[in-house]
PDB file of C-alpha atoms in Angstrom:
ATOM      1  CA  VAL D   1     184.708  87.969 141.124  1.00  0.00           C
ATOM      2  CA  GLU D   2     185.279  88.236 144.751  1.00  0.00           C
ATOM      3  CA  SER D   3     181.557  86.583 145.935  1.00  0.00           C
ATOM      4  CA  VAL D   4     182.197  83.261 143.858  1.00  0.00           C
ATOM      5  CA  CYS D   5     186.058  83.594 144.303  1.00  0.00           C
ATOM      6  CA  PRO D   6     186.544  84.706 147.994  1.00  0.00           C
ATOM      7  CA  GLY D   7     189.927  85.631 149.064  1.00  0.00           C
ATOM      8  CA  VAL D   8     192.178  83.546 145.374  1.00  0.00           C
ATOM      9  CA  VAL D   9     191.029  86.958 142.867  1.00  0.00           C
ATOM     10  CA  SER D  10     193.049  89.859 143.370  1.00  0.00           C
ATOM     11  CA  CYS D  11     192.137  93.144 143.300  1.00  0.00           C
ATOM     12  CA  SER D  12     194.781  94.246 141.396  1.00  0.00           C
ATOM     13  CA  ASP D  13     193.577  90.893 138.888  1.00  0.00           C
ATOM     14  CA  ILE D  14     189.960  92.492 138.552  1.00  0.00           C
ATOM     15  CA  LEU D  15     191.115  95.756 137.499  1.00  0.00           C
ATOM     16  CA  VAL D  16     193.955  94.729 135.015  1.00  0.00           C
ATOM     17  CA  LEU D  17     191.124  92.575 133.320  1.00  0.00           C
ATOM     18  CA  ALA D  18     188.454  94.817 133.660  1.00  0.00           C
ATOM     19  CA  ALA D  19     190.696  97.381 131.663  1.00  0.00           C
ATOM     20  CA  ARG D  20     191.582  94.364 128.999  1.00  0.00           C
ATOM     21  CA  ASP D  21     187.527  93.354 128.473  1.00  0.00           C
ATOM     22  CA  SER D  22     186.986  97.688 128.345  1.00  0.00           C
ATOM     23  CA  VAL D  23     189.119  98.108 125.200  1.00  0.00           C
ATOM     24  CA  VAL D  24     187.380  94.396 124.304  1.00  0.00           C
ATOM     25  CA  LEU D  25     184.327  96.087 124.780  1.00  0.00           C
ATOM     26  CA  GLY D  26     185.433  98.799 122.185  1.00  0.00           C
ATOM     27  CA  GLY D  27     185.874  97.398 119.677  1.00  0.00           C
ATOM     28  CA  GLY D  28     189.466  96.806 120.081  1.00  0.00           C
ATOM     29  CA  PRO D  29     191.971  93.499 120.435  1.00  0.00           C
ATOM     30  CA  PHE D  30     191.295  90.963 123.036  1.00  0.00           C
ATOM     31  CA  TYR D  31     194.717  90.591 124.426  1.00  0.00           C
ATOM     32  CA  PRO D  32     196.290  87.709 127.022  1.00  0.00           C
ATOM     33  CA  VAL D  33     196.292  88.636 130.787  1.00  0.00           C
ATOM     34  CA  PRO D  34     198.653  86.840 133.176  1.00  0.00           C
ATOM     35  CA  THR D  35     197.355  87.081 136.534  1.00  0.00           C
ATOM     36  CA  GLY D  36     198.236  86.033 140.173  1.00  0.00           C
ATOM     37  CA  ARG D  37     199.140  89.928 141.522  1.00  0.00           C
ATOM     38  CA  ARG D  38     198.663  89.794 145.093  1.00  0.00           C
ATOM     39  CA  ASP D  39     197.587  93.019 146.137  1.00  0.00           C
ATOM     40  CA  SER D  40     199.752  95.756 148.680  1.00  0.00           C
ATOM     41  CA  LEU D  41     198.442  96.217 151.834  1.00  0.00           C
ATOM     42  CA  VAL D  42     198.833  99.606 151.919  1.00  0.00           C
ATOM     43  CA  SER D  43     197.543 102.145 149.320  1.00  0.00           C
ATOM     44  CA  TYR D  44     199.331 105.325 148.392  1.00  0.00           C
ATOM     45  CA  PRO D  45     196.922 107.670 146.126  1.00  0.00           C
ATOM     46  CA  GLN D  46     199.221 110.360 146.317  1.00  0.00           C
ATOM     47  CA  ILE D  47     201.839 108.401 144.720  1.00  0.00           C
ATOM     48  CA  ALA D  48     199.940 106.882 142.604  1.00  0.00           C
ATOM     49  CA  LEU D  49     198.668 111.431 141.021  1.00  0.00           C
ATOM     50  CA  MET D  50     201.707 111.916 140.852  1.00  0.00           C
ATOM     51  CA  GLU D  51     202.776 108.965 138.483  1.00  0.00           C
ATOM     52  CA  LEU D  52     200.042 108.711 136.231  1.00  0.00           C
ATOM     53  CA  PRO D  53     200.096 110.975 133.136  1.00  0.00           C
ATOM     54  CA  ALA D  54     197.334 113.920 134.121  1.00  0.00           C
ATOM     55  CA  PRO D  55     195.022 114.926 131.610  1.00  0.00           C
ATOM     56  CA  THR D  56     197.100 118.724 131.678  1.00  0.00           C
ATOM     57  CA  ASP D  57     201.041 117.155 131.539  1.00  0.00           C
ATOM     58  CA  ASP D  58     202.644 118.316 128.089  1.00  0.00           C
ATOM     59  CA  LEU D  59     203.918 115.025 126.026  1.00  0.00           C
ATOM     60  CA  SER D  60     207.818 115.583 127.608  1.00  0.00           C
ATOM     61  CA  VAL D  61     206.320 114.808 130.853  1.00  0.00           C
ATOM     62  CA  ILE D  62     203.871 111.932 129.613  1.00  0.00           C
ATOM     63  CA  LEU D  63     206.881 110.510 127.722  1.00  0.00           C
ATOM     64  CA  SER D  64     209.095 110.750 131.211  1.00  0.00           C
ATOM     65  CA  LYS D  65     206.663 108.900 132.549  1.00  0.00           C
ATOM     66  CA  PHE D  66     206.680 106.529 130.768  1.00  0.00           C
ATOM     67  CA  LEU D  67     210.128 106.318 130.272  1.00  0.00           C
ATOM     68  CA  LEU D  68     210.418 105.381 133.795  1.00  0.00           C
ATOM     69  CA  ARG D  69     207.980 102.314 133.497  1.00  0.00           C
ATOM     70  CA  ASN D  70     210.247 101.475 131.261  1.00  0.00           C
ATOM     71  CA  PHE D  71     208.326 101.976 127.785  1.00  0.00           C
ATOM     72  CA  ASN D  72     209.576 103.923 124.655  1.00  0.00           C
ATOM     73  CA  GLU D  73     207.775 106.474 122.597  1.00  0.00           C
ATOM     74  CA  GLN D  74     206.099 103.648 120.505  1.00  0.00           C
ATOM     75  CA  GLU D  75     204.922 101.824 123.259  1.00  0.00           C
ATOM     76  CA  THR D  76     203.654 104.726 124.467  1.00  0.00           C
ATOM     77  CA  VAL D  77     201.674 106.312 121.358  1.00  0.00           C
ATOM     78  CA  SER D  78     200.412 102.937 120.833  1.00  0.00           C
ATOM     79  CA  LEU D  79     199.145 103.227 123.720  1.00  0.00           C
ATOM     80  CA  LEU D  80     197.806 106.761 123.670  1.00  0.00           C
ATOM     81  CA  GLY D  81     195.684 105.474 120.206  1.00  0.00           C
ATOM     82  CA  ALA D  82     193.234 103.928 123.889  1.00  0.00           C
ATOM     83  CA  HIS D  83     192.309 107.810 124.113  1.00  0.00           C
ATOM     84  CA  GLY D  84     190.427 107.292 120.753  1.00  0.00           C
ATOM     85  CA  ILE D  85     186.987 105.311 123.498  1.00  0.00           C
ATOM     86  CA  GLY D  86     186.041 106.915 126.958  1.00  0.00           C
ATOM     87  CA  ALA D  87     185.160 110.527 127.859  1.00  0.00           C
ATOM     88  CA  VAL D  88     187.661 114.243 129.350  1.00  0.00           C
ATOM     89  CA  HIS D  89     186.002 115.504 131.497  1.00  0.00           C
ATOM     90  CA  CYS D  90     185.213 119.963 129.619  1.00  0.00           C
ATOM     91  CA  ASN D  91     187.090 120.914 132.660  1.00  0.00           C
ATOM     92  CA  PHE D  92     190.197 119.455 131.519  1.00  0.00           C
ATOM     93  CA  LEU D  93     189.260 121.272 128.987  1.00  0.00           C
ATOM     94  CA  THR D  94     188.063 124.627 128.831  1.00  0.00           C
ATOM     95  CA  ASP D  95     192.386 126.844 128.827  1.00  0.00           C
ATOM     96  CA  ARG D  96     192.436 124.799 125.470  1.00  0.00           C
ATOM     97  CA  ILE D  97     189.618 125.401 123.586  1.00  0.00           C
ATOM     98  CA  SER D  98     188.816 129.585 124.323  1.00  0.00           C
ATOM     99  CA  ASN D  99     192.410 130.176 126.317  1.00  0.00           C
ATOM    100  CA  PHE D 100     195.144 128.844 125.693  1.00  0.00           C
ATOM    101  CA  SER D 101     198.095 129.892 128.003  1.00  0.00           C
ATOM    102  CA  GLY D 102     195.735 132.837 129.550  1.00  0.00           C
ATOM    103  CA  THR D 103     195.235 134.380 125.347  1.00  0.00           C
ATOM    104  CA  GLY D 104     191.586 134.524 125.601  1.00  0.00           C
ATOM    105  CA  GLN D 105     191.452 132.193 122.062  1.00  0.00           C
ATOM    106  CA  ALA D 106     191.818 128.604 121.283  1.00  0.00           C
ATOM    107  CA  ASP D 107     195.155 126.797 121.546  1.00  0.00           C
ATOM    108  CA  PRO D 108     196.231 126.942 117.536  1.00  0.00           C
ATOM    109  CA  SER D 109     197.300 123.608 117.229  1.00  0.00           C
ATOM    110  CA  ILE D 110     192.926 122.699 117.406  1.00  0.00           C
ATOM    111  CA  GLU D 111     191.187 122.845 113.861  1.00  0.00           C
ATOM    112  CA  ARG D 112     188.726 125.945 114.715  1.00  0.00           C
ATOM    113  CA  GLU D 113     185.511 123.280 112.978  1.00  0.00           C
ATOM    114  CA  PHE D 114     186.827 120.536 116.304  1.00  0.00           C
ATOM    115  CA  ASN D 115     187.893 123.457 118.201  1.00  0.00           C
ATOM    116  CA  ASN D 116     183.960 124.885 117.558  1.00  0.00           C
ATOM    117  CA  THR D 117     182.022 121.485 118.705  1.00  0.00           C
ATOM    118  CA  MET D 118     184.053 121.101 121.465  1.00  0.00           C
ATOM    119  CA  ILE D 119     183.073 124.161 122.925  1.00  0.00           C
ATOM    120  CA  ILE D 120     179.097 123.658 122.087  1.00  0.00           C
ATOM    121  CA  ARG D 121     179.441 119.822 123.866  1.00  0.00           C
ATOM    122  CA  CYS D 122     181.093 121.745 127.447  1.00  0.00           C
ATOM    123  CA  ASN D 123     178.497 124.178 127.261  1.00  0.00           C
ATOM    124  CA  ASN D 124     175.652 122.182 125.980  1.00  0.00           C
ATOM    125  CA  ASN D 125     175.634 121.426 129.478  1.00  0.00           C
ATOM    126  CA  SER D 126     177.347 118.730 129.406  1.00  0.00           C
ATOM    127  CA  ALA D 127     180.558 117.351 131.482  1.00  0.00           C
ATOM    128  CA  PHE D 128     182.169 115.938 129.432  1.00  0.00           C
ATOM    129  CA  ILE D 129     183.697 114.646 125.787  1.00  0.00           C
ATOM    130  CA  ASP D 130     182.565 111.870 124.453  1.00  0.00           C
ATOM    131  CA  LEU D 131     185.935 110.197 122.656  1.00  0.00           C
ATOM    132  CA  GLU D 132     184.757 108.486 120.614  1.00  0.00           C
ATOM    133  CA  LYS D 133     181.773 110.405 119.375  1.00  0.00           C
ATOM    134  CA  ASP D 134     182.665 113.786 119.168  1.00  0.00           C
ATOM    135  CA  GLY D 135     186.287 112.910 118.689  1.00  0.00           C
ATOM    136  CA  ALA D 136     187.336 110.735 116.195  1.00  0.00           C
ATOM    137  CA  LEU D 137     186.576 110.654 112.636  1.00  0.00           C
ATOM    138  CA  GLU D 138     184.501 107.477 112.402  1.00  0.00           C
ATOM    139  CA  THR D 139     183.229 105.094 115.984  1.00  0.00           C
ATOM    140  CA  GLY D 140     185.517 102.151 117.439  1.00  0.00           C
ATOM    141  CA  PHE D 141     188.539 101.991 118.312  1.00  0.00           C
ATOM    142  CA  GLY D 142     191.300 102.543 116.223  1.00  0.00           C
ATOM    143  CA  LYS D 143     193.453 103.678 113.080  1.00  0.00           C
ATOM    144  CA  HIS D 144     191.000 107.260 113.044  1.00  0.00           C
ATOM    145  CA  TYR D 145     192.486 107.792 116.422  1.00  0.00           C
ATOM    146  CA  TYR D 146     195.956 108.954 114.651  1.00  0.00           C
ATOM    147  CA  GLN D 147     194.011 109.562 111.005  1.00  0.00           C
ATOM    148  CA  SER D 148     192.162 112.213 113.688  1.00  0.00           C
ATOM    149  CA  LEU D 149     196.021 113.729 115.579  1.00  0.00           C
ATOM    150  CA  ILE D 150     196.628 113.965 112.084  1.00  0.00           C
ATOM    151  CA  GLN D 151     193.832 116.778 111.206  1.00  0.00           C
ATOM    152  CA  ASN D 152     194.826 118.439 114.159  1.00  0.00           C
ATOM    153  CA  LYS D 153     190.771 117.158 115.787  1.00  0.00           C
ATOM    154  CA  SER D 154     192.170 115.826 118.515  1.00  0.00           C
ATOM    155  CA  VAL D 155     190.091 116.490 122.341  1.00  0.00           C
ATOM    156  CA  LEU D 156     193.603 116.271 124.418  1.00  0.00           C
ATOM    157  CA  ARG D 157     196.510 119.012 124.362  1.00  0.00           C
ATOM    158  CA  TYR D 158     199.399 116.370 124.813  1.00  0.00           C
ATOM    159  CA  ASP D 159     197.386 113.660 122.230  1.00  0.00           C
ATOM    160  CA  GLN D 160     198.221 116.305 119.393  1.00  0.00           C
ATOM    161  CA  GLN D 161     201.474 117.221 120.250  1.00  0.00           C
ATOM    162  CA  MET D 162     202.366 113.751 119.694  1.00  0.00           C
ATOM    163  CA  MET D 163     202.453 115.671 115.280  1.00  0.00           C
ATOM    164  CA  SER D 164     205.330 118.248 117.523  1.00  0.00           C
ATOM    165  CA  GLU D 165     207.868 115.235 117.915  1.00  0.00           C
ATOM    166  CA  GLU D 166     209.167 113.544 114.829  1.00  0.00           C
ATOM    167  CA  ARG D 167     210.509 110.997 117.025  1.00  0.00           C
ATOM    168  CA  THR D 168     205.949 110.285 117.864  1.00  0.00           C
ATOM    169  CA  ALA D 169     204.895 111.259 114.949  1.00  0.00           C
ATOM    170  CA  THR D 170     206.386 108.559 112.851  1.00  0.00           C
ATOM    171  CA  TRP D 171     204.760 106.047 115.082  1.00  0.00           C
ATOM    172  CA  VAL D 172     201.513 107.978 114.670  1.00  0.00           C
ATOM    173  CA  ARG D 173     201.863 108.256 110.664  1.00  0.00           C
ATOM    174  CA  ALA D 174     202.740 104.945 111.219  1.00  0.00           C
ATOM    175  CA  TYR D 175     199.353 103.717 112.581  1.00  0.00           C
ATOM    176  CA  ALA D 176     197.536 106.013 110.870  1.00  0.00           C
ATOM    177  CA  SER D 177     197.929 104.100 107.813  1.00  0.00           C
ATOM    178  CA  ASN D 178     198.812 100.892 109.893  1.00  0.00           C
ATOM    179  CA  ASN D 179     195.889  99.254 111.690  1.00  0.00           C
ATOM    180  CA  PHE D 180     197.206  95.892 112.267  1.00  0.00           C
ATOM    181  CA  LEU D 181     200.156  97.023 113.025  1.00  0.00           C
ATOM    182  CA  PHE D 182     198.651  99.586 114.981  1.00  0.00           C
ATOM    183  CA  ILE D 183     196.344  96.519 116.824  1.00  0.00           C
ATOM    184  CA  LYS D 184     199.524  95.012 117.754  1.00  0.00           C
ATOM    185  CA  ASP D 185     201.600  97.387 119.175  1.00  0.00           C
ATOM    186  CA  PHE D 186     198.976  98.323 120.999  1.00  0.00           C
ATOM    187  CA  SER D 187     198.381  94.908 122.594  1.00  0.00           C
ATOM    188  CA  ASN D 188     201.829  93.976 123.550  1.00  0.00           C
ATOM    189  CA  ALA D 189     202.097  97.525 125.430  1.00  0.00           C
ATOM    190  CA  MET D 190     198.619  96.861 127.463  1.00  0.00           C
ATOM    191  CA  ILE D 191     200.307  93.473 128.145  1.00  0.00           C
ATOM    192  CA  LYS D 192     203.707  94.745 129.549  1.00  0.00           C
ATOM    193  CA  LEU D 193     201.626  97.965 131.479  1.00  0.00           C
ATOM    194  CA  SER D 194     199.885  95.162 132.977  1.00  0.00           C
ATOM    195  CA  ASN D 195     203.056  93.161 134.553  1.00  0.00           C
ATOM    196  CA  ASN D 196     204.696  96.108 135.027  1.00  0.00           C
ATOM    197  CA  ALA D 197     206.213  96.308 139.250  1.00  0.00           C
ATOM    198  CA  VAL D 198     202.934  93.587 140.276  1.00  0.00           C
ATOM    199  CA  LEU D 199     203.491  91.822 143.023  1.00  0.00           C
ATOM    200  CA  THR D 200     203.449  88.329 142.289  1.00  0.00           C
TER     201      THR D 200
END
């Protein structure tokens, strides 16, 4: 884009458009993305790492990080639906699948057969778990991610923790049974996220 339109389209816009198009290529919805962001003249990677959710965070930390950006529980649960596509590196899963809290056992919230699948994938010279192929009941982008949570088949611990609190479990069940509602709420939350604290 920069070579075609030098100095016109910002890196910030390119990242937001690429995120949207990645969702579409993964089978998710197309949603409008307003453009016109200015790039910052300075990068703050340490601050970004502190503010972004980490794969090892607990759900309470994830919810508080999104709340700081004015996202409520419903919006956060809908955004996490993107975890139906992509990949997670096995080094983020080792403790959960084989040494949860130093017990030498798996996280008890994981369905046993699914945990065995993750162990095999991570021990089979694979550096990551494919969330679409290994972590869902069916491929693509949609309600099956939430159906997997109901069956205790979540790759990430904080995703599974959404079933342990009613304020998030309510939305998991709603999205598991109504794909139209999920797509609508996800699209709205992504538009809101793409407009969060931007330079224009």
